[in-house]
PDB file of C-alpha atoms and ligand atoms in Angstrom:
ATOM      1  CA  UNK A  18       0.000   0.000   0.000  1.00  0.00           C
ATOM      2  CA  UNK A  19       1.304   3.488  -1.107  1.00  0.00           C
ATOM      3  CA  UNK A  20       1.608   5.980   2.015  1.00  0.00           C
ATOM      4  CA  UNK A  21      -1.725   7.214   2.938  1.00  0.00           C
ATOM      5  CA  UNK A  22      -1.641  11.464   3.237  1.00  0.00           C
ATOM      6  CA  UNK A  23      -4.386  13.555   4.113  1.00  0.00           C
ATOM      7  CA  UNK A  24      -4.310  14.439   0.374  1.00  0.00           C
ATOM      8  CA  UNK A  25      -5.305  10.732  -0.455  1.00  0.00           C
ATOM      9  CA  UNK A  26      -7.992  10.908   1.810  1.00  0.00           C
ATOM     10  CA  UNK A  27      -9.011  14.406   0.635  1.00  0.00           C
ATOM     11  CA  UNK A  28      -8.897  12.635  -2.712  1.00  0.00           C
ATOM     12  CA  UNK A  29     -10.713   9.990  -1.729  1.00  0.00           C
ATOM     13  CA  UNK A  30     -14.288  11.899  -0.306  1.00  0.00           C
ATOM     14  CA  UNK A  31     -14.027  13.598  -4.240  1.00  0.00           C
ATOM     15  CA  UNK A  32     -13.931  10.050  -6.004  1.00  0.00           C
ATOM     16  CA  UNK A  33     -16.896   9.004  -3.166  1.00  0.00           C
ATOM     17  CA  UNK A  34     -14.557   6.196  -2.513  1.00  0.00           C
ATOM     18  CA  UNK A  35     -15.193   4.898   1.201  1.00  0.00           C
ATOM     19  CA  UNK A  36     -12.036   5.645   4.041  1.00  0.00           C
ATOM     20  CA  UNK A  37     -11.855   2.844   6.018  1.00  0.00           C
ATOM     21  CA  UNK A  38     -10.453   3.489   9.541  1.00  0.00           C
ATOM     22  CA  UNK A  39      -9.990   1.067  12.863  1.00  0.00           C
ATOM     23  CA  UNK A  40      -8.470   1.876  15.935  1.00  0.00           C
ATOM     24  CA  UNK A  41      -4.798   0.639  16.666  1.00  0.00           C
ATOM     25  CA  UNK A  42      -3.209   0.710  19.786  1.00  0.00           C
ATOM     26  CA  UNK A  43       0.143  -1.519  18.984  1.00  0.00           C
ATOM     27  CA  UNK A  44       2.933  -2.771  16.465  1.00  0.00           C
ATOM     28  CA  UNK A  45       1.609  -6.160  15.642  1.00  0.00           C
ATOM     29  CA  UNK A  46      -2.286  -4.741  14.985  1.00  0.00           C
ATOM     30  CA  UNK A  47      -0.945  -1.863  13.134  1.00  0.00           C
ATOM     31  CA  UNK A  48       0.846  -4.103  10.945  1.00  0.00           C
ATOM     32  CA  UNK A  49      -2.216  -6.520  10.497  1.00  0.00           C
ATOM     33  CA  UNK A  50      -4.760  -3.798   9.720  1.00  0.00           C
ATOM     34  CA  UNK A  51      -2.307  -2.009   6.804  1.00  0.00           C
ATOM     35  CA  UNK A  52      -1.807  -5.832   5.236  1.00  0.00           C
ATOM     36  CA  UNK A  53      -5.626  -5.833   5.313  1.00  0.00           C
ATOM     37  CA  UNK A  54      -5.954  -2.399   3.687  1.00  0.00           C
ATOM     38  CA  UNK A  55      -7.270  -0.185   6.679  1.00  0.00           C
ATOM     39  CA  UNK A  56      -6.015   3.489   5.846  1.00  0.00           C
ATOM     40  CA  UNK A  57      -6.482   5.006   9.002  1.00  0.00           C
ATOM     41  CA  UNK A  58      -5.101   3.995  11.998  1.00  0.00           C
ATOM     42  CA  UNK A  59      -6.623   6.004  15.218  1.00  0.00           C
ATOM     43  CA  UNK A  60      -4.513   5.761  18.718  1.00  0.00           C
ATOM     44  CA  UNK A  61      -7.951   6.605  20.225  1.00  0.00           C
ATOM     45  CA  UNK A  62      -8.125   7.133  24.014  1.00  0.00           C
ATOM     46  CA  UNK A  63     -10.880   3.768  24.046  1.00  0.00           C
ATOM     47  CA  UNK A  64      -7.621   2.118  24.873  1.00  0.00           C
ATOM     48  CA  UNK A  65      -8.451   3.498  28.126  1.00  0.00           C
ATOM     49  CA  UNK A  66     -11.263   1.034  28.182  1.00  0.00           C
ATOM     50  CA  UNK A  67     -10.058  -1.358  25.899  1.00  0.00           C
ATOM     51  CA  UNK A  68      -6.608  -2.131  26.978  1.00  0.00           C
ATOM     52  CA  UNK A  69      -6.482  -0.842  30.356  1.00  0.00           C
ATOM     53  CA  UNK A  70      -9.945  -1.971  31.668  1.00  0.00           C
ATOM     54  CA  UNK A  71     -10.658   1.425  33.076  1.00  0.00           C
ATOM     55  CA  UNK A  72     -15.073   2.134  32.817  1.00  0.00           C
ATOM     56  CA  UNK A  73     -13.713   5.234  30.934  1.00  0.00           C
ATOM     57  CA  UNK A  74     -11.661   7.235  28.366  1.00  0.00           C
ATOM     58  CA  UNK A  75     -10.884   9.680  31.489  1.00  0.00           C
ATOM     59  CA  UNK A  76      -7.922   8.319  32.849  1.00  0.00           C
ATOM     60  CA  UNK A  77      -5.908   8.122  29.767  1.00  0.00           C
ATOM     61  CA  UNK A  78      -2.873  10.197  29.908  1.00  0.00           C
ATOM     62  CA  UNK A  79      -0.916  12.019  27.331  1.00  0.00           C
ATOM     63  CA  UNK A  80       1.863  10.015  28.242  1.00  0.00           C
ATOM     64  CA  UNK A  81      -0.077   6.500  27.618  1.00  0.00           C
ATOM     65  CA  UNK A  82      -1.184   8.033  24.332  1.00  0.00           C
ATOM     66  CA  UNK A  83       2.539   8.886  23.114  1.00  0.00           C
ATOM     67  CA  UNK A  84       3.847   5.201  24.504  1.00  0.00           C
ATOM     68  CA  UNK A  85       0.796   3.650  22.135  1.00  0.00           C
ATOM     69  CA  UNK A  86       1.270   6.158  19.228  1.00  0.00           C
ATOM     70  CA  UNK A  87       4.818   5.012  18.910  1.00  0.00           C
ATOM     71  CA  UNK A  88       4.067   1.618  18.712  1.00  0.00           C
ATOM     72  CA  UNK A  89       1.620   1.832  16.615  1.00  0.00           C
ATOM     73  CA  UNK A  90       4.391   3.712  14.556  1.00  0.00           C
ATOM     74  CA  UNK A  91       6.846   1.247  14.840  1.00  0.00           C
ATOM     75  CA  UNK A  92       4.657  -1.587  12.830  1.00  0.00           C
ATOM     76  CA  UNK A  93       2.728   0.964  10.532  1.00  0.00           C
ATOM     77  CA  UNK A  94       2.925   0.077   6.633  1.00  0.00           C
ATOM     78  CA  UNK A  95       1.889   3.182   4.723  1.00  0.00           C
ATOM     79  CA  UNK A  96      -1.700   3.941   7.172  1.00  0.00           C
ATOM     80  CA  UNK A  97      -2.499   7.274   8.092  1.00  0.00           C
ATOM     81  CA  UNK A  98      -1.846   7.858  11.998  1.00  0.00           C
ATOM     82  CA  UNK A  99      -4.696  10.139  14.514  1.00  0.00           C
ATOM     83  CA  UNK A 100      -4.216  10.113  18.085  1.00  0.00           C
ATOM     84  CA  UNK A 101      -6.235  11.477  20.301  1.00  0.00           C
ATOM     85  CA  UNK A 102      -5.487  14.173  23.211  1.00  0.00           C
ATOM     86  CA  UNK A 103      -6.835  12.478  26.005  1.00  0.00           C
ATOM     87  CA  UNK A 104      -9.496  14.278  28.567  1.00  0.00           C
ATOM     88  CA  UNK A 105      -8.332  17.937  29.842  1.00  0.00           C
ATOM     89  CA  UNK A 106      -4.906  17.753  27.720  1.00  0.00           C
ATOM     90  CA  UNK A 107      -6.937  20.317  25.613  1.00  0.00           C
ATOM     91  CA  UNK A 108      -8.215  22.599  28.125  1.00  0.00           C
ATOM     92  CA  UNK A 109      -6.601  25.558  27.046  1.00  0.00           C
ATOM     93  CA  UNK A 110      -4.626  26.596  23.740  1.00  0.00           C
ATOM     94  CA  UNK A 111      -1.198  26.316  25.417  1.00  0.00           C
ATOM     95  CA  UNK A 112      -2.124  22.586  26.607  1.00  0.00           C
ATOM     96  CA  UNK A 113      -3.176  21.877  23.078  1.00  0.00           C
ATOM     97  CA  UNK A 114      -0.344  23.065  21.416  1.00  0.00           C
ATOM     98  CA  UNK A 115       1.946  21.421  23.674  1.00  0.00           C
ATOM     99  CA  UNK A 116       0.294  17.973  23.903  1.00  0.00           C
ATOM    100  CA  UNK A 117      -0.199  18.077  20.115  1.00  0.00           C
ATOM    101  CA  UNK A 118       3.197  18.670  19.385  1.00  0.00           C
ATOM    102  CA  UNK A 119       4.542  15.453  21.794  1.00  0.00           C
ATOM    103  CA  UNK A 120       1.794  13.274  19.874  1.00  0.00           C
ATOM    104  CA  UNK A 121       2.879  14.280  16.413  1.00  0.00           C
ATOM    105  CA  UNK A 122       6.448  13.822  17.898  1.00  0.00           C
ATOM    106  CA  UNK A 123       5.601  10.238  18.808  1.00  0.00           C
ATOM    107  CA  UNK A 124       4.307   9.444  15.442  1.00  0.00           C
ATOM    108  CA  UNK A 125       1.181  10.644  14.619  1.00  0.00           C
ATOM    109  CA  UNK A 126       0.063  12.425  11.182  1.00  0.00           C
ATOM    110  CA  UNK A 127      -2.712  14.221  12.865  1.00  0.00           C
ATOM    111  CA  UNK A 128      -4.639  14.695  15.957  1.00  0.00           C
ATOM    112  CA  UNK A 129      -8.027  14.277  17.337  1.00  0.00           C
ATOM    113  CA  UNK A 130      -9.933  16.388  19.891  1.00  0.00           C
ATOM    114  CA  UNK A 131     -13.548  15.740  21.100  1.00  0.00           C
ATOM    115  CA  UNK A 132     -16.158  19.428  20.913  1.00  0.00           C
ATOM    116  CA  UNK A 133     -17.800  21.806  18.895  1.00  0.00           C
ATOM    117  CA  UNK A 134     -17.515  25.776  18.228  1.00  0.00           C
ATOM    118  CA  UNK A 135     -15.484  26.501  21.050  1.00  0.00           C
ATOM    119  CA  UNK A 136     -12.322  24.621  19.556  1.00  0.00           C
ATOM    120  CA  UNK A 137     -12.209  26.897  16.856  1.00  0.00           C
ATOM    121  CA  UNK A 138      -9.435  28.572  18.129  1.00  0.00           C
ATOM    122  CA  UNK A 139      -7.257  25.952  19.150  1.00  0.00           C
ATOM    123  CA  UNK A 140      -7.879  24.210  15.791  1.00  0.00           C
ATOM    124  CA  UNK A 141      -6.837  27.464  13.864  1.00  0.00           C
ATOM    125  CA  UNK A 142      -3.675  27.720  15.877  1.00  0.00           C
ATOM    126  CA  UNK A 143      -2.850  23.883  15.332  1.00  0.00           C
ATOM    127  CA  UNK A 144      -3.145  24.355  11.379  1.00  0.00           C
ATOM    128  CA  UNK A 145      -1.642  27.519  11.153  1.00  0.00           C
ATOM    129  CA  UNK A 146       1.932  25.346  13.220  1.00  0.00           C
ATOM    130  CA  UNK A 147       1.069  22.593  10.105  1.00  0.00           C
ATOM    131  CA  UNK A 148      -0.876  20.033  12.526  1.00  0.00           C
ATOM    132  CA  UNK A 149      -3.530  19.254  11.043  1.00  0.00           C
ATOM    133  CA  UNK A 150      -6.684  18.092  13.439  1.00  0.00           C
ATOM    134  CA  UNK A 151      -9.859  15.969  13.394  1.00  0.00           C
ATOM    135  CA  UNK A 152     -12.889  17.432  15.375  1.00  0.00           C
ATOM    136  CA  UNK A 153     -14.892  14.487  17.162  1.00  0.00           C
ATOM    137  CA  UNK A 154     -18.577  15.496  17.271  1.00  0.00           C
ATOM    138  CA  UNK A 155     -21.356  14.360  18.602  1.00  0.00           C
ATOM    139  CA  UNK A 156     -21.088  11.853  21.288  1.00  0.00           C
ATOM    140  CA  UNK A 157     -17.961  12.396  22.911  1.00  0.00           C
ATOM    141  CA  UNK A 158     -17.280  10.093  25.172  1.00  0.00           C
ATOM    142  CA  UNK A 159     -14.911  12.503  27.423  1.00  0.00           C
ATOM    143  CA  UNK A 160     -18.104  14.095  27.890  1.00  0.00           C
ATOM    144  CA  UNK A 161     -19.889  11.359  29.505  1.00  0.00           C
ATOM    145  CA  UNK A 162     -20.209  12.397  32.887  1.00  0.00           C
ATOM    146  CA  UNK A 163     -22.147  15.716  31.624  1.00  0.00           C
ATOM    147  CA  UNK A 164     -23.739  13.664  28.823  1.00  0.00           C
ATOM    148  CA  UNK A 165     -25.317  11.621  31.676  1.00  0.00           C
ATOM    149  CA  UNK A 166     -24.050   8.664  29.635  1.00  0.00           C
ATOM    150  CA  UNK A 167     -23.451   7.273  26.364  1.00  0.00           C
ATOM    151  CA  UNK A 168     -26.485   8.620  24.308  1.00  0.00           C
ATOM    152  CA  UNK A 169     -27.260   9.384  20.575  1.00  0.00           C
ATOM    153  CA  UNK A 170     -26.109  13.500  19.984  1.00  0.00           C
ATOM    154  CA  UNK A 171     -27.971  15.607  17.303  1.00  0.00           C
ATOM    155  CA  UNK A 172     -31.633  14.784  18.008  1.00  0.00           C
ATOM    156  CA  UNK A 173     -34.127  17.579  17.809  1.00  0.00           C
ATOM    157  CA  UNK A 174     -33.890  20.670  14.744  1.00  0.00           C
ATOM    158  CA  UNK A 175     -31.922  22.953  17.390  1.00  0.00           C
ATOM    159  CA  UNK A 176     -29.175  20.380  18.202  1.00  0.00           C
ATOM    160  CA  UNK A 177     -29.411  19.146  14.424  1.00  0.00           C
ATOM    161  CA  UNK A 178     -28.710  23.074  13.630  1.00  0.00           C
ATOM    162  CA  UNK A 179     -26.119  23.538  15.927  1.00  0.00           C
ATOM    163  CA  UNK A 180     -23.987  20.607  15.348  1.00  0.00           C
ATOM    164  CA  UNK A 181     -24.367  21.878  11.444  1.00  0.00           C
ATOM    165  CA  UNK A 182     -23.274  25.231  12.253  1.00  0.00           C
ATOM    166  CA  UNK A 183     -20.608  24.114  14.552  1.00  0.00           C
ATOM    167  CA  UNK A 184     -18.989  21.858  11.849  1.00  0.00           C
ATOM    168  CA  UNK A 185     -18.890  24.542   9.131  1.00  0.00           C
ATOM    169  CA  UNK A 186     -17.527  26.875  11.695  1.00  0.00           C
ATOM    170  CA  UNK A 187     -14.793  24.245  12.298  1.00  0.00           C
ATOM    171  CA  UNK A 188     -14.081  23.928   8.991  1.00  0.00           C
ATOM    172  CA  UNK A 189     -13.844  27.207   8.696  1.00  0.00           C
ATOM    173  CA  UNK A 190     -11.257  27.597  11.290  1.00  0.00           C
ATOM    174  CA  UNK A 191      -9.268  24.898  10.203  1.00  0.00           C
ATOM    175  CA  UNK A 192     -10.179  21.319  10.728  1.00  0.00           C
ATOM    176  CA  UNK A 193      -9.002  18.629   7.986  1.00  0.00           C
ATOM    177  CA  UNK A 194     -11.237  16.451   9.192  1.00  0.00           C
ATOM    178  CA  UNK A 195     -14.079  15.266  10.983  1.00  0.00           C
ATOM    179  CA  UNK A 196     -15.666  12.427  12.661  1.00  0.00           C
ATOM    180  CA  UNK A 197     -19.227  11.949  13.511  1.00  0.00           C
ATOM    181  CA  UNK A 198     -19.984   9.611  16.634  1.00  0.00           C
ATOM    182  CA  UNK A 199     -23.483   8.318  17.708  1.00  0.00           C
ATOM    183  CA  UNK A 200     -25.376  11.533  15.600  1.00  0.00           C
ATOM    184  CA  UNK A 201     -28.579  10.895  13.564  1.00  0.00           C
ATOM    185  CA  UNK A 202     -27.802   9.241  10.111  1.00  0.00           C
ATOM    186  CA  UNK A 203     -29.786  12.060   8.125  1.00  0.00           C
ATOM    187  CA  UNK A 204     -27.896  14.821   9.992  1.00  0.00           C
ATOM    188  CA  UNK A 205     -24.872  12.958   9.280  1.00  0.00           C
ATOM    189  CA  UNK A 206     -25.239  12.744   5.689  1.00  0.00           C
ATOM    190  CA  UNK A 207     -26.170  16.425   5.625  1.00  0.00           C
ATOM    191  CA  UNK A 208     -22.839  17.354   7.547  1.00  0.00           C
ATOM    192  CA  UNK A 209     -20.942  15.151   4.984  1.00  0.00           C
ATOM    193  CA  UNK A 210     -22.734  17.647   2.370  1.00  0.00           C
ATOM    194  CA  UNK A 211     -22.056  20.907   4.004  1.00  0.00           C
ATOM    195  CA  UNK A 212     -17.900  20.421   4.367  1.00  0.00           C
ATOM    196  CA  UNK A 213     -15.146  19.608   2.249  1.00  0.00           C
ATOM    197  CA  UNK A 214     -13.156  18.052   4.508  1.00  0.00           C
ATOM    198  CA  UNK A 215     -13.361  13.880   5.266  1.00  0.00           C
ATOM    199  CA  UNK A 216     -16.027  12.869   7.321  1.00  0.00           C
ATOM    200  CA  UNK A 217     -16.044   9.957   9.356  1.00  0.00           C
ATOM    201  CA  UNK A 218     -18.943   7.834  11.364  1.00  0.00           C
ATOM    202  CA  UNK A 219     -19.100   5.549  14.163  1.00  0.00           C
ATOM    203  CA  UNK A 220     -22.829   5.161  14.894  1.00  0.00           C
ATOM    204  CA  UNK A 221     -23.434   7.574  11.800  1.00  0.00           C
ATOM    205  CA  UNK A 222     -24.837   5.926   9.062  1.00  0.00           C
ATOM    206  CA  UNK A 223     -23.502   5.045   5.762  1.00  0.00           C
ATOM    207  CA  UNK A 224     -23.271   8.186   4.023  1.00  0.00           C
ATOM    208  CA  UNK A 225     -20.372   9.716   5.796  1.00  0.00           C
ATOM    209  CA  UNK A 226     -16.618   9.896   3.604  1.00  0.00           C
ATOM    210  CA  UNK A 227     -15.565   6.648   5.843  1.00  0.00           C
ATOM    211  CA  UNK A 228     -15.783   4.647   8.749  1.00  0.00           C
ATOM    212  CA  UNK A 229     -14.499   3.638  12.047  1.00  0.00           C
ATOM    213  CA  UNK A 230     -14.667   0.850  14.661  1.00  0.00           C
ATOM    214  CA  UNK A 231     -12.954   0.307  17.898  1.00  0.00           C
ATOM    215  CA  UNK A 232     -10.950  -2.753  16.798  1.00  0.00           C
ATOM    216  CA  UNK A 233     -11.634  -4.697  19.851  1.00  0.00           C
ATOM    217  CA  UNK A 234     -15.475  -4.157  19.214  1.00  0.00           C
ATOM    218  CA  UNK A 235     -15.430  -5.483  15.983  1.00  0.00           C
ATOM    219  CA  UNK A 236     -13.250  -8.565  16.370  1.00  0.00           C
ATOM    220  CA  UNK A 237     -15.900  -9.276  19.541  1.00  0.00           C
ATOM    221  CA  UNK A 238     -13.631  -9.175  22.481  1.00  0.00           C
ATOM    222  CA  UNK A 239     -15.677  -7.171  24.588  1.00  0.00           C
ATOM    223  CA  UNK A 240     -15.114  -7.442  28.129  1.00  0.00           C
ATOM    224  CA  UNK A 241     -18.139  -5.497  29.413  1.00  0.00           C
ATOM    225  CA  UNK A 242     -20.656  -7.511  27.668  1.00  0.00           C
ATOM    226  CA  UNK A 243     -22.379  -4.188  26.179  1.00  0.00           C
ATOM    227  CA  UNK A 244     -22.184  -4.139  22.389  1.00  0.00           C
ATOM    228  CA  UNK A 245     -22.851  -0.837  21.076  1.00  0.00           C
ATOM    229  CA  UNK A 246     -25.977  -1.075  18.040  1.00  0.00           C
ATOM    230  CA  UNK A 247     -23.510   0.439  15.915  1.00  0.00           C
ATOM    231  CA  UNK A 248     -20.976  -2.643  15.964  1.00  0.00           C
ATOM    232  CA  UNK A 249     -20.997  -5.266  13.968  1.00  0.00           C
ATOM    233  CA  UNK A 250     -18.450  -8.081  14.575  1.00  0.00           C
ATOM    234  CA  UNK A 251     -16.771  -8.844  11.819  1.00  0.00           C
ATOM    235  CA  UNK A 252     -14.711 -12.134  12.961  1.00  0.00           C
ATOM    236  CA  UNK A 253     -18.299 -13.953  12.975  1.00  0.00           C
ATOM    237  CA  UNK A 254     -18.226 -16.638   9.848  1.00  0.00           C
ATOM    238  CA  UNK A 255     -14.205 -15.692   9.598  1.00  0.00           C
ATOM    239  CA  UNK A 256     -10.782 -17.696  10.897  1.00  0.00           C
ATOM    240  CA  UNK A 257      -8.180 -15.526  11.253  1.00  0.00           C
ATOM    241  CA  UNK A 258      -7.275 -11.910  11.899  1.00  0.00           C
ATOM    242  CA  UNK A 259      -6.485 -11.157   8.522  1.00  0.00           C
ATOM    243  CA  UNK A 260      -9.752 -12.222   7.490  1.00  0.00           C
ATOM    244  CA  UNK A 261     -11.785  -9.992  10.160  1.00  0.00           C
ATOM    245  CA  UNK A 262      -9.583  -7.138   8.917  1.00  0.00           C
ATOM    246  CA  UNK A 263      -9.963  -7.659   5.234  1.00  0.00           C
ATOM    247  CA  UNK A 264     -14.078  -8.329   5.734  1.00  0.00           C
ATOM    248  CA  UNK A 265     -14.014  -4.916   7.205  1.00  0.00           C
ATOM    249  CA  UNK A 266     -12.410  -3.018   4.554  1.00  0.00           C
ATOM    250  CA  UNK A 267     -14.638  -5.187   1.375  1.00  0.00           C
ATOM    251  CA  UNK A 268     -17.590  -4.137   3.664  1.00  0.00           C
ATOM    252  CA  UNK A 269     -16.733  -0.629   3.983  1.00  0.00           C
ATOM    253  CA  UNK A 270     -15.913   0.136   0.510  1.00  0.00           C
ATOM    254  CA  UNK A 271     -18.486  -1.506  -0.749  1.00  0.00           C
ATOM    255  CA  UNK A 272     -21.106   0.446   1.343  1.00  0.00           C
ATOM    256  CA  UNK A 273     -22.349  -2.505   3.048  1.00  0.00           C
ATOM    257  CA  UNK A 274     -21.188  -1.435   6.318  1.00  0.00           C
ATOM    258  CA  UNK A 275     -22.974   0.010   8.123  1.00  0.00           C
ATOM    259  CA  UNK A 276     -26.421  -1.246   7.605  1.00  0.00           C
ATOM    260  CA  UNK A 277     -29.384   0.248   8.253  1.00  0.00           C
ATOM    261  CA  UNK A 278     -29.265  -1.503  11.440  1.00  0.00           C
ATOM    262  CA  UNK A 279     -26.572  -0.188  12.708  1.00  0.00           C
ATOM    263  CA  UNK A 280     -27.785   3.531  12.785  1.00  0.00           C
ATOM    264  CA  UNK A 281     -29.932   5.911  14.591  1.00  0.00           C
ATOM    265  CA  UNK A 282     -32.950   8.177  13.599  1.00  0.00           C
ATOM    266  CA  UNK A 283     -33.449  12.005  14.170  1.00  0.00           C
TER     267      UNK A 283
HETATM  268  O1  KIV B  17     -11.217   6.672  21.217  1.00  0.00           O
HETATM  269  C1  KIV B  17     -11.719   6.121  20.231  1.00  0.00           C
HETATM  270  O2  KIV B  17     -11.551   4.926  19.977  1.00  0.00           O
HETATM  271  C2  KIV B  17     -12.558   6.915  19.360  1.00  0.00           C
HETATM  272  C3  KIV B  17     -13.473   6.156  18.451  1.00  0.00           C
HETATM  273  C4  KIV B  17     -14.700   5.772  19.201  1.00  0.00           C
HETATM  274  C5  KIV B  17     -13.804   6.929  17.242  1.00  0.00           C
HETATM  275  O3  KIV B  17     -12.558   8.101  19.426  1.00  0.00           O
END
């Protein structure tokens, strides 16, 4: 696989070809997901949940992200490489730039911060220093505790307008991309309309630019026993790795996955 830059991807929402992204957290799974064909590789702080069994994302450090983000470096072949700033490592411009600059120093291409309109400056300063940045919308999971859980985002004409507004505005200020979590599959599809950028879905429907899973979700190893709708496991009927991975990417570029199933309505 040729080197995956935010130009391919950029090139890739003009052709209408599908991005397929999974989450990564280490050498060996980075290397299995590129030999599969998964673009994107995102460091996202679920390894909080995932691989250090916290309930969630807000324990994650910047310094577990940079340890994970180099590994995930180290067995890379060609993918594009997010990592997320973990909870409060964003809380003011000086903290982003900072933690920013030791994840892109670990190994990542670009980086990924959870909000709406009020990261517009932040995201403008980040571009403007050549990182570029992916705005998580919608249901952010760093949010949870004033979320008062894990719920759909986006429901209702005002929120609908407002997450609209805020991801022009984002755009606007800077974003290269970004990814839609848990939001209404019409409003999604609308958002995907209104920017230029990449737009990715987890929970979003199927007419976002791309995709994204947390890897251990869709290989089936989760320990909690709660399976979001959104997931669908895609080691069921397979017998190996490789052919998890590689069902994945057919599915995703073929528009297959997500199903109707696996979204949510306004
Ligand atoms: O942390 C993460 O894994 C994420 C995905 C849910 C998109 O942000």
């Amino acid at each position: 696989m040729p080197d995956i830059t935010l130009t391919t991807l950029q090139g890739l929402k003009q052709k209408g070809e599908k991005i397929t992204m999974l989450t990564c957290y280490d050498a060996t799974f980075a290397h299995a997901s590129c030999a599969a064909g998964v673009e994107v590789l995102l460091i996202g702080d679920s390894l909080g949940m995932v691989t250090q069994g916290h309930d969630s994302t807000l324990p994650v450090t910047v310094a577990d992200m940079c340890y994970h983000t180099a590994s995930v470096k180290r067995g890379n072949q060609g993918a594009f490489i997010i990592a997320d700033l973990p909870f409060m490592a964003y809380a003011t411009v000086e903290q982003t730039l900072h933690n920013s600059g030791l994840l892109m120093q670990a190994g990542a291409h670009m980086v990924k911060i959870e909000g709406a309109a009020w990261l517009a400056d932040s995201i403008r300063q980040l571009a403007e220093r050549g990182v570029p940045v992916c705005v998580h919308m919608g249901l952010t999971p760093q949010s949870v505790n004033l979320l008062g859980g894990y719920k759909v985002q986006g429901r209702g004409e005002a929120q609908a307008r407002q997450m609209r507004a805020d991801a022009i505005a984002l755009e606007q200020a800077g974003a290269a991309m970004i990814l839609l979590e848990c939001v209404p599959s019409e409003l999604a599809a609308e958002i995907t309309q209104a920017v230029k950028v990449p737009v990715i879905g987890i929970g979003a429907g199927s007419a976002t630019d791309g995709q994204v899973l947390v890897l251990h979700d869709m290989l089936g190893l989760s320990i909690s026993g709660r399976v979001p709708k959104f997931v669908k496991n895609f080691m069921s009927g397979q017998d190996s790795l490789h052919g998890a991975l590689s069902a994945y990417v057919s599915e995703v570029k073929a528009a297959t996955f997500p199903g109707i199933e696996h979204g949510f309505s306004a």
